[in-house]
């Protein structure tokens, strides 16, 4: 890693968490990207304490002390998770062709940056790949002899992508009704319980009942028959759910505060491009095949915690 130089832009999404923002910023500072694009939401009108917290989070960005072009997209008003992140990433991809993306509570291992950069280059023109993630939620299960595998699940706690992929993103999910009416999820997912679960999730997102940007991104990837690269060891830890957070599942979440491991280089690339069905089944069974009420309740708790 000593001779590695990061040449890929990094996007950082922040809000009102100066504590976690400072830790993630320090990881970025150590990586020294040549370009840093910062997206920030504005304070909520019913939370006066947001004003100072948002100001403190933004002040951290002023700590850039390496040769770096800093671009900011700060909202004066609160747009919410869905509209702030989606509009922010639209802005990011209007400026750069490819980028590494971190949220203010996603703390990466130093090798995460090289992992993303190497694979952004390796799969730049392969339209089968929509994203590269630093997340591995297999809880120690070694799924492959290679450095990474392919999944239909586009985990977004530290990831990277290209403008060529993001162009398919539609926060309004205008194609959902056609996909639903044509039973296309059965073709994509196969297994009945998964189809039932994701139909409810996508319908709720389409109806505006879930204030989040990532389900439309999953939808965009799936209807393009796209895959996401996942590392064979976890490279990013979500530090946003500490035990002192009272409105969250916190340490009870199996994917909160996961330990990270170093990725070895050079990467060992798979010799075939096929989805890892066993790994995906594990994720679907343990993360998604819950009742819709449980999933939405857990997501609401996480959103509340991020806003504390």
mmCIF file of C-alpha atoms in Angstrom:
data_model
loop_
_atom_site.group_PDB
_atom_site.id
_atom_site.type_symbol
_atom_site.label_atom_id
_atom_site.label_comp_id
_atom_site.label_asym_id
_atom_site.label_seq_id
_atom_site.Cartn_x
_atom_site.Cartn_y
_atom_site.Cartn_z
ATOM 1 C CA UNK A 1 0.000 0.000 0.000
ATOM 2 C CA UNK A 2 2.985 2.306 0.499
ATOM 3 C CA UNK A 3 3.356 3.019 -3.214
ATOM 4 C CA UNK A 4 -0.375 3.457 -3.848
ATOM 5 C CA UNK A 5 -1.594 6.870 -4.946
ATOM 6 C CA UNK A 6 -5.305 7.651 -4.932
ATOM 7 C CA UNK A 7 -6.298 9.432 -8.139
ATOM 8 C CA UNK A 8 -10.065 8.853 -7.936
ATOM 9 C CA UNK A 9 -12.413 11.583 -6.636
ATOM 10 C CA UNK A 10 -14.133 10.941 -3.316
ATOM 11 C CA UNK A 11 -17.663 12.090 -2.432
ATOM 12 C CA UNK A 12 -18.597 12.581 1.223
ATOM 13 C CA UNK A 13 -22.244 12.842 2.308
ATOM 14 C CA UNK A 14 -22.728 14.673 5.614
ATOM 15 C CA UNK A 15 -25.509 16.086 7.776
ATOM 16 C CA UNK A 16 -25.416 16.761 11.519
ATOM 17 C CA UNK A 17 -22.970 14.213 12.930
ATOM 18 C CA UNK A 18 -19.651 16.021 13.518
ATOM 19 C CA UNK A 19 -18.388 13.171 15.708
ATOM 20 C CA UNK A 20 -18.590 10.461 13.066
ATOM 21 C CA UNK A 21 -17.890 12.928 10.251
ATOM 22 C CA UNK A 22 -14.529 13.732 11.832
ATOM 23 C CA UNK A 23 -13.507 10.066 11.882
ATOM 24 C CA UNK A 24 -14.533 9.429 8.288
ATOM 25 C CA UNK A 25 -12.880 12.667 7.168
ATOM 26 C CA UNK A 26 -9.631 11.587 8.820
ATOM 27 C CA UNK A 27 -9.723 8.335 6.826
ATOM 28 C CA UNK A 28 -10.195 10.369 3.659
ATOM 29 C CA UNK A 29 -7.408 12.733 4.730
ATOM 30 C CA UNK A 30 -5.029 9.795 5.046
ATOM 31 C CA UNK A 31 -5.988 8.634 1.539
ATOM 32 C CA UNK A 32 -5.458 12.130 0.062
ATOM 33 C CA UNK A 33 -7.833 12.120 -2.922
ATOM 34 C CA UNK A 34 -7.119 14.831 -5.511
ATOM 35 C CA UNK A 35 -10.757 15.886 -5.495
ATOM 36 C CA UNK A 36 -13.287 15.892 -2.641
ATOM 37 C CA UNK A 37 -16.963 16.514 -3.356
ATOM 38 C CA UNK A 38 -19.037 17.182 -0.250
ATOM 39 C CA UNK A 39 -22.836 16.967 -0.141
ATOM 40 C CA UNK A 40 -24.610 18.289 2.959
ATOM 41 C CA UNK A 41 -28.248 18.477 3.985
ATOM 42 C CA UNK A 42 -29.617 21.481 5.835
ATOM 43 C CA UNK A 43 -30.982 21.641 9.394
ATOM 44 C CA UNK A 44 -34.492 20.443 10.116
ATOM 45 C CA UNK A 45 -36.888 23.289 10.969
ATOM 46 C CA UNK A 46 -38.216 21.521 14.060
ATOM 47 C CA UNK A 47 -34.741 20.788 15.483
ATOM 48 C CA UNK A 48 -32.992 24.033 16.523
ATOM 49 C CA UNK A 49 -29.897 22.088 17.610
ATOM 50 C CA UNK A 50 -29.374 20.995 14.000
ATOM 51 C CA UNK A 51 -28.090 24.449 13.080
ATOM 52 C CA UNK A 52 -24.940 24.165 15.178
ATOM 53 C CA UNK A 53 -24.484 20.465 14.468
ATOM 54 C CA UNK A 54 -24.675 20.982 10.700
ATOM 55 C CA UNK A 55 -22.290 23.924 10.988
ATOM 56 C CA UNK A 56 -19.834 21.834 13.008
ATOM 57 C CA UNK A 57 -19.966 18.968 10.503
ATOM 58 C CA UNK A 58 -19.290 21.328 7.598
ATOM 59 C CA UNK A 59 -16.426 23.002 9.461
ATOM 60 C CA UNK A 60 -14.572 19.682 9.488
ATOM 61 C CA UNK A 61 -14.196 19.899 5.716
ATOM 62 C CA UNK A 62 -12.103 23.029 6.197
ATOM 63 C CA UNK A 63 -9.412 20.729 7.573
ATOM 64 C CA UNK A 64 -8.271 19.678 4.085
ATOM 65 C CA UNK A 65 -4.494 20.100 4.239
ATOM 66 C CA UNK A 66 -3.343 18.187 1.173
ATOM 67 C CA UNK A 67 -3.328 19.080 -2.512
ATOM 68 C CA UNK A 68 -7.041 18.687 -3.189
ATOM 69 C CA UNK A 69 -9.822 20.434 -5.070
ATOM 70 C CA UNK A 70 -12.786 20.724 -2.703
ATOM 71 C CA UNK A 71 -16.258 21.150 -4.202
ATOM 72 C CA UNK A 72 -19.314 21.602 -1.992
ATOM 73 C CA UNK A 73 -23.038 21.223 -2.495
ATOM 74 C CA UNK A 74 -24.628 22.458 0.721
ATOM 75 C CA UNK A 75 -28.378 22.815 1.134
ATOM 76 C CA UNK A 76 -29.704 25.685 3.253
ATOM 77 C CA UNK A 77 -32.917 23.778 3.911
ATOM 78 C CA UNK A 78 -33.561 20.205 4.948
ATOM 79 C CA UNK A 79 -34.307 18.049 1.910
ATOM 80 C CA UNK A 80 -34.462 14.715 3.719
ATOM 81 C CA UNK A 81 -32.528 11.527 3.092
ATOM 82 C CA UNK A 82 -34.088 10.632 -0.253
ATOM 83 C CA UNK A 83 -33.943 13.985 -1.997
ATOM 84 C CA UNK A 84 -30.659 15.206 -0.512
ATOM 85 C CA UNK A 85 -28.623 12.124 -1.348
ATOM 86 C CA UNK A 86 -30.215 11.586 -4.769
ATOM 87 C CA UNK A 87 -29.810 15.226 -5.828
ATOM 88 C CA UNK A 88 -26.329 15.303 -4.330
ATOM 89 C CA UNK A 89 -25.181 12.269 -6.269
ATOM 90 C CA UNK A 90 -26.758 13.678 -9.421
ATOM 91 C CA UNK A 91 -24.517 16.701 -8.858
ATOM 92 C CA UNK A 92 -21.463 14.521 -8.197
ATOM 93 C CA UNK A 93 -21.900 12.495 -11.377
ATOM 94 C CA UNK A 94 -22.510 15.636 -13.417
ATOM 95 C CA UNK A 95 -18.935 16.612 -12.542
ATOM 96 C CA UNK A 96 -17.000 13.329 -12.531
ATOM 97 C CA UNK A 97 -17.131 10.099 -14.517
ATOM 98 C CA UNK A 98 -16.431 7.844 -11.539
ATOM 99 C CA UNK A 99 -16.221 8.323 -7.799
ATOM 100 C CA UNK A 100 -15.788 6.666 -4.406
ATOM 101 C CA UNK A 101 -18.707 7.472 -2.079
ATOM 102 C CA UNK A 102 -18.773 7.567 1.721
ATOM 103 C CA UNK A 103 -21.446 8.681 4.160
ATOM 104 C CA UNK A 104 -20.569 10.416 7.408
ATOM 105 C CA UNK A 105 -20.857 7.234 9.475
ATOM 106 C CA UNK A 106 -19.127 4.777 7.146
ATOM 107 C CA UNK A 107 -15.522 4.313 8.280
ATOM 108 C CA UNK A 108 -13.318 2.566 5.699
ATOM 109 C CA UNK A 109 -10.157 0.532 6.073
ATOM 110 C CA UNK A 110 -7.302 2.283 4.208
ATOM 111 C CA UNK A 111 -7.243 -0.506 1.607
ATOM 112 C CA UNK A 112 -10.870 0.288 0.680
ATOM 113 C CA UNK A 113 -9.733 3.158 -1.517
ATOM 114 C CA UNK A 114 -7.339 1.075 -3.604
ATOM 115 C CA UNK A 115 -9.909 -1.718 -3.839
ATOM 116 C CA UNK A 116 -12.414 0.713 -5.344
ATOM 117 C CA UNK A 117 -9.926 2.447 -7.607
ATOM 118 C CA UNK A 118 -8.499 -0.769 -9.039
ATOM 119 C CA UNK A 119 -11.965 -2.127 -9.807
ATOM 120 C CA UNK A 120 -13.320 1.142 -11.183
ATOM 121 C CA UNK A 121 -10.541 0.866 -13.731
ATOM 122 C CA UNK A 122 -10.873 -2.891 -14.305
ATOM 123 C CA UNK A 123 -14.648 -2.832 -14.954
ATOM 124 C CA UNK A 124 -14.947 0.699 -16.348
ATOM 125 C CA UNK A 125 -16.383 -0.453 -19.669
ATOM 126 C CA UNK A 126 -18.200 -3.559 -18.441
ATOM 127 C CA UNK A 127 -21.844 -2.542 -18.254
ATOM 128 C CA UNK A 128 -22.739 -5.698 -16.338
ATOM 129 C CA UNK A 129 -21.194 -4.108 -13.244
ATOM 130 C CA UNK A 130 -23.174 -1.239 -11.722
ATOM 131 C CA UNK A 131 -21.268 -0.634 -8.484
ATOM 132 C CA UNK A 132 -18.390 -1.654 -6.223
ATOM 133 C CA UNK A 133 -19.051 -1.926 -2.491
ATOM 134 C CA UNK A 134 -16.713 -2.179 0.464
ATOM 135 C CA UNK A 135 -19.289 -4.083 2.508
ATOM 136 C CA UNK A 136 -19.277 -7.758 3.359
ATOM 137 C CA UNK A 137 -22.171 -8.893 5.564
ATOM 138 C CA UNK A 138 -21.391 -12.623 5.452
ATOM 139 C CA UNK A 139 -20.231 -12.583 9.102
ATOM 140 C CA UNK A 140 -16.912 -14.321 8.556
ATOM 141 C CA UNK A 141 -18.075 -16.783 5.923
ATOM 142 C CA UNK A 142 -15.390 -17.104 3.256
ATOM 143 C CA UNK A 143 -17.353 -17.225 0.022
ATOM 144 C CA UNK A 144 -14.608 -17.379 -2.586
ATOM 145 C CA UNK A 145 -10.890 -17.882 -3.147
ATOM 146 C CA UNK A 146 -10.850 -14.615 -5.082
ATOM 147 C CA UNK A 147 -10.656 -11.078 -3.684
ATOM 148 C CA UNK A 148 -14.317 -10.408 -4.377
ATOM 149 C CA UNK A 149 -17.522 -11.843 -5.770
ATOM 150 C CA UNK A 150 -20.606 -10.631 -7.613
ATOM 151 C CA UNK A 151 -23.962 -9.940 -5.990
ATOM 152 C CA UNK A 152 -27.352 -8.508 -6.830
ATOM 153 C CA UNK A 153 -27.282 -6.580 -3.538
ATOM 154 C CA UNK A 154 -25.739 -3.149 -3.892
ATOM 155 C CA UNK A 155 -24.684 -2.412 -0.307
ATOM 156 C CA UNK A 156 -24.048 1.316 0.057
ATOM 157 C CA UNK A 157 -22.039 1.780 3.266
ATOM 158 C CA UNK A 158 -18.947 2.788 1.302
ATOM 159 C CA UNK A 159 -19.135 2.175 -2.430
ATOM 160 C CA UNK A 160 -18.063 3.397 -5.860
ATOM 161 C CA UNK A 161 -19.611 3.681 -9.286
ATOM 162 C CA UNK A 162 -19.536 5.312 -12.683
ATOM 163 C CA UNK A 163 -21.651 7.940 -14.397
ATOM 164 C CA UNK A 164 -22.523 5.272 -16.982
ATOM 165 C CA UNK A 165 -24.325 3.329 -14.207
ATOM 166 C CA UNK A 166 -25.833 6.228 -12.257
ATOM 167 C CA UNK A 167 -27.523 7.520 -15.421
ATOM 168 C CA UNK A 168 -30.179 4.829 -14.887
ATOM 169 C CA UNK A 169 -31.057 6.095 -11.417
ATOM 170 C CA UNK A 170 -34.575 7.492 -11.078
ATOM 171 C CA UNK A 171 -35.613 8.587 -7.608
ATOM 172 C CA UNK A 172 -39.275 8.467 -8.687
ATOM 173 C CA UNK A 173 -38.983 4.893 -9.984
ATOM 174 C CA UNK A 174 -41.206 5.688 -12.962
ATOM 175 C CA UNK A 175 -40.718 2.197 -14.435
ATOM 176 C CA UNK A 176 -41.933 0.437 -11.296
ATOM 177 C CA UNK A 177 -45.533 0.022 -12.405
ATOM 178 C CA UNK A 178 -44.474 -1.578 -15.682
ATOM 179 C CA UNK A 179 -42.044 -3.898 -13.889
ATOM 180 C CA UNK A 180 -44.715 -4.788 -11.340
ATOM 181 C CA UNK A 181 -47.492 -5.372 -13.853
ATOM 182 C CA UNK A 182 -45.219 -7.510 -16.022
ATOM 183 C CA UNK A 183 -44.168 -9.684 -13.059
ATOM 184 C CA UNK A 184 -40.544 -8.915 -13.846
ATOM 185 C CA UNK A 185 -39.453 -9.329 -10.233
ATOM 186 C CA UNK A 186 -40.242 -13.030 -10.544
ATOM 187 C CA UNK A 187 -37.717 -13.195 -13.379
ATOM 188 C CA UNK A 188 -35.130 -11.202 -11.408
ATOM 189 C CA UNK A 189 -35.533 -12.883 -8.019
ATOM 190 C CA UNK A 190 -37.130 -16.250 -8.690
ATOM 191 C CA UNK A 191 -37.912 -17.242 -5.108
ATOM 192 C CA UNK A 192 -41.459 -16.359 -4.086
ATOM 193 C CA UNK A 193 -40.823 -14.933 -0.633
ATOM 194 C CA UNK A 194 -38.160 -12.592 -2.025
ATOM 195 C CA UNK A 195 -40.545 -11.412 -4.737
ATOM 196 C CA UNK A 196 -43.221 -10.714 -2.148
ATOM 197 C CA UNK A 197 -40.829 -8.827 0.096
ATOM 198 C CA UNK A 198 -39.285 -6.637 -2.617
ATOM 199 C CA UNK A 199 -42.655 -5.945 -4.217
ATOM 200 C CA UNK A 200 -43.794 -4.413 -0.930
ATOM 201 C CA UNK A 201 -40.558 -2.467 -0.512
ATOM 202 C CA UNK A 202 -40.541 -1.052 -4.029
ATOM 203 C CA UNK A 203 -44.241 -0.219 -3.874
ATOM 204 C CA UNK A 204 -43.701 1.650 -0.603
ATOM 205 C CA UNK A 205 -40.751 3.535 -2.082
ATOM 206 C CA UNK A 206 -42.731 4.340 -5.231
ATOM 207 C CA UNK A 207 -45.647 5.622 -3.123
ATOM 208 C CA UNK A 208 -43.316 7.882 -1.146
ATOM 209 C CA UNK A 209 -43.846 6.042 2.134
ATOM 210 C CA UNK A 210 -40.103 5.506 2.643
ATOM 211 C CA UNK A 211 -37.808 8.538 2.714
ATOM 212 C CA UNK A 212 -34.708 6.895 1.331
ATOM 213 C CA UNK A 213 -32.668 7.026 -1.865
ATOM 214 C CA UNK A 214 -31.168 3.545 -1.889
ATOM 215 C CA UNK A 215 -34.192 1.425 -2.803
ATOM 216 C CA UNK A 216 -34.552 3.318 -6.113
ATOM 217 C CA UNK A 217 -30.849 2.607 -6.696
ATOM 218 C CA UNK A 218 -31.369 -1.107 -6.073
ATOM 219 C CA UNK A 219 -34.324 -0.982 -8.452
ATOM 220 C CA UNK A 220 -32.227 0.762 -11.118
ATOM 221 C CA UNK A 221 -29.471 -1.841 -10.851
ATOM 222 C CA UNK A 222 -31.871 -4.769 -11.060
ATOM 223 C CA UNK A 223 -33.833 -3.612 -14.083
ATOM 224 C CA UNK A 224 -30.521 -3.157 -15.909
ATOM 225 C CA UNK A 225 -29.654 -6.745 -14.941
ATOM 226 C CA UNK A 226 -26.636 -5.267 -13.177
ATOM 227 C CA UNK A 227 -24.374 -6.717 -10.511
ATOM 228 C CA UNK A 228 -22.426 -5.229 -7.619
ATOM 229 C CA UNK A 229 -18.923 -6.268 -6.605
ATOM 230 C CA UNK A 230 -18.581 -7.218 -2.929
ATOM 231 C CA UNK A 231 -15.222 -7.864 -1.207
ATOM 232 C CA UNK A 232 -14.479 -11.242 0.313
ATOM 233 C CA UNK A 233 -13.666 -9.444 3.583
ATOM 234 C CA UNK A 234 -15.399 -6.428 5.084
ATOM 235 C CA UNK A 235 -13.693 -3.100 4.294
ATOM 236 C CA UNK A 236 -16.128 -0.578 5.823
ATOM 237 C CA UNK A 237 -17.675 -0.326 9.280
ATOM 238 C CA UNK A 238 -20.835 1.630 10.014
ATOM 239 C CA UNK A 239 -20.035 3.553 13.188
ATOM 240 C CA UNK A 240 -23.345 5.405 13.370
ATOM 241 C CA UNK A 241 -25.136 3.030 15.721
ATOM 242 C CA UNK A 242 -23.296 3.256 19.031
ATOM 243 C CA UNK A 243 -24.626 1.875 22.295
ATOM 244 C CA UNK A 244 -25.297 5.423 23.512
ATOM 245 C CA UNK A 245 -27.903 5.900 20.779
ATOM 246 C CA UNK A 246 -31.278 5.317 22.421
ATOM 247 C CA UNK A 247 -33.483 5.329 19.325
ATOM 248 C CA UNK A 248 -31.833 2.502 17.426
ATOM 249 C CA UNK A 249 -31.291 -1.212 17.293
ATOM 250 C CA UNK A 250 -27.652 -0.222 17.851
ATOM 251 C CA UNK A 251 -25.337 -3.035 18.813
ATOM 252 C CA UNK A 252 -28.175 -5.519 18.317
ATOM 253 C CA UNK A 253 -27.847 -5.067 14.566
ATOM 254 C CA UNK A 254 -25.647 -7.779 13.146
ATOM 255 C CA UNK A 255 -24.111 -5.352 10.641
ATOM 256 C CA UNK A 256 -23.432 -2.408 12.975
ATOM 257 C CA UNK A 257 -19.796 -1.638 13.837
ATOM 258 C CA UNK A 258 -18.487 -4.652 11.944
ATOM 259 C CA UNK A 259 -14.706 -5.103 12.126
ATOM 260 C CA UNK A 260 -12.733 -4.396 8.976
ATOM 261 C CA UNK A 261 -9.866 -6.309 7.417
ATOM 262 C CA UNK A 262 -7.089 -5.320 5.066
ATOM 263 C CA UNK A 263 -7.490 -6.242 1.412
ATOM 264 C CA UNK A 264 -4.442 -7.898 -0.117
ATOM 265 C CA UNK A 265 -3.043 -6.650 -3.414
ATOM 266 C CA UNK A 266 -2.746 -7.260 -6.247
ATOM 267 C CA UNK A 267 -6.361 -8.301 -6.396
ATOM 268 C CA UNK A 268 -7.180 -11.846 -7.374
ATOM 269 C CA UNK A 269 -9.910 -11.430 -9.979
ATOM 270 C CA UNK A 270 -12.594 -14.100 -10.504
ATOM 271 C CA UNK A 271 -12.211 -16.038 -13.736
ATOM 272 C CA UNK A 272 -15.953 -15.879 -14.428
ATOM 273 C CA UNK A 273 -18.651 -13.268 -13.949
ATOM 274 C CA UNK A 274 -21.534 -15.019 -12.219
ATOM 275 C CA UNK A 275 -23.622 -13.997 -9.238
ATOM 276 C CA UNK A 276 -22.760 -15.803 -5.989
ATOM 277 C CA UNK A 277 -26.150 -17.373 -5.290
ATOM 278 C CA UNK A 278 -25.273 -18.851 -1.895
ATOM 279 C CA UNK A 279 -23.986 -15.521 -0.558
ATOM 280 C CA UNK A 280 -27.032 -13.686 -1.893
ATOM 281 C CA UNK A 281 -29.397 -16.239 -0.379
ATOM 282 C CA UNK A 282 -27.732 -15.660 2.991
ATOM 283 C CA UNK A 283 -28.314 -11.900 2.728
ATOM 284 C CA UNK A 284 -31.905 -12.292 1.575
ATOM 285 C CA UNK A 285 -32.687 -14.783 4.325
ATOM 286 C CA UNK A 286 -31.034 -12.870 7.168
ATOM 287 C CA UNK A 287 -31.539 -9.243 6.173
ATOM 288 C CA UNK A 288 -34.571 -9.040 3.949
ATOM 289 C CA UNK A 289 -36.933 -11.944 4.553
ATOM 290 C CA UNK A 290 -38.391 -10.222 7.581
ATOM 291 C CA UNK A 291 -41.874 -8.818 7.871
ATOM 292 C CA UNK A 292 -42.300 -5.494 6.122
ATOM 293 C CA UNK A 293 -43.248 -3.938 9.453
ATOM 294 C CA UNK A 294 -40.011 -5.128 11.048
ATOM 295 C CA UNK A 295 -37.881 -3.890 8.156
ATOM 296 C CA UNK A 296 -39.522 -0.469 7.981
ATOM 297 C CA UNK A 297 -39.426 -0.117 11.758
ATOM 298 C CA UNK A 298 -35.725 -0.946 11.840
ATOM 299 C CA UNK A 299 -35.033 1.474 8.985
ATOM 300 C CA UNK A 300 -36.989 4.219 10.738
ATOM 301 C CA UNK A 301 -34.933 3.661 13.882
ATOM 302 C CA UNK A 302 -31.698 3.929 11.896
ATOM 303 C CA UNK A 303 -32.852 7.158 10.222
ATOM 304 C CA UNK A 304 -33.797 8.628 13.611
ATOM 305 C CA UNK A 305 -30.414 7.680 15.020
ATOM 306 C CA UNK A 306 -28.522 9.282 12.113
ATOM 307 C CA UNK A 307 -30.476 12.463 12.775
ATOM 308 C CA UNK A 308 -29.740 12.568 16.519
#
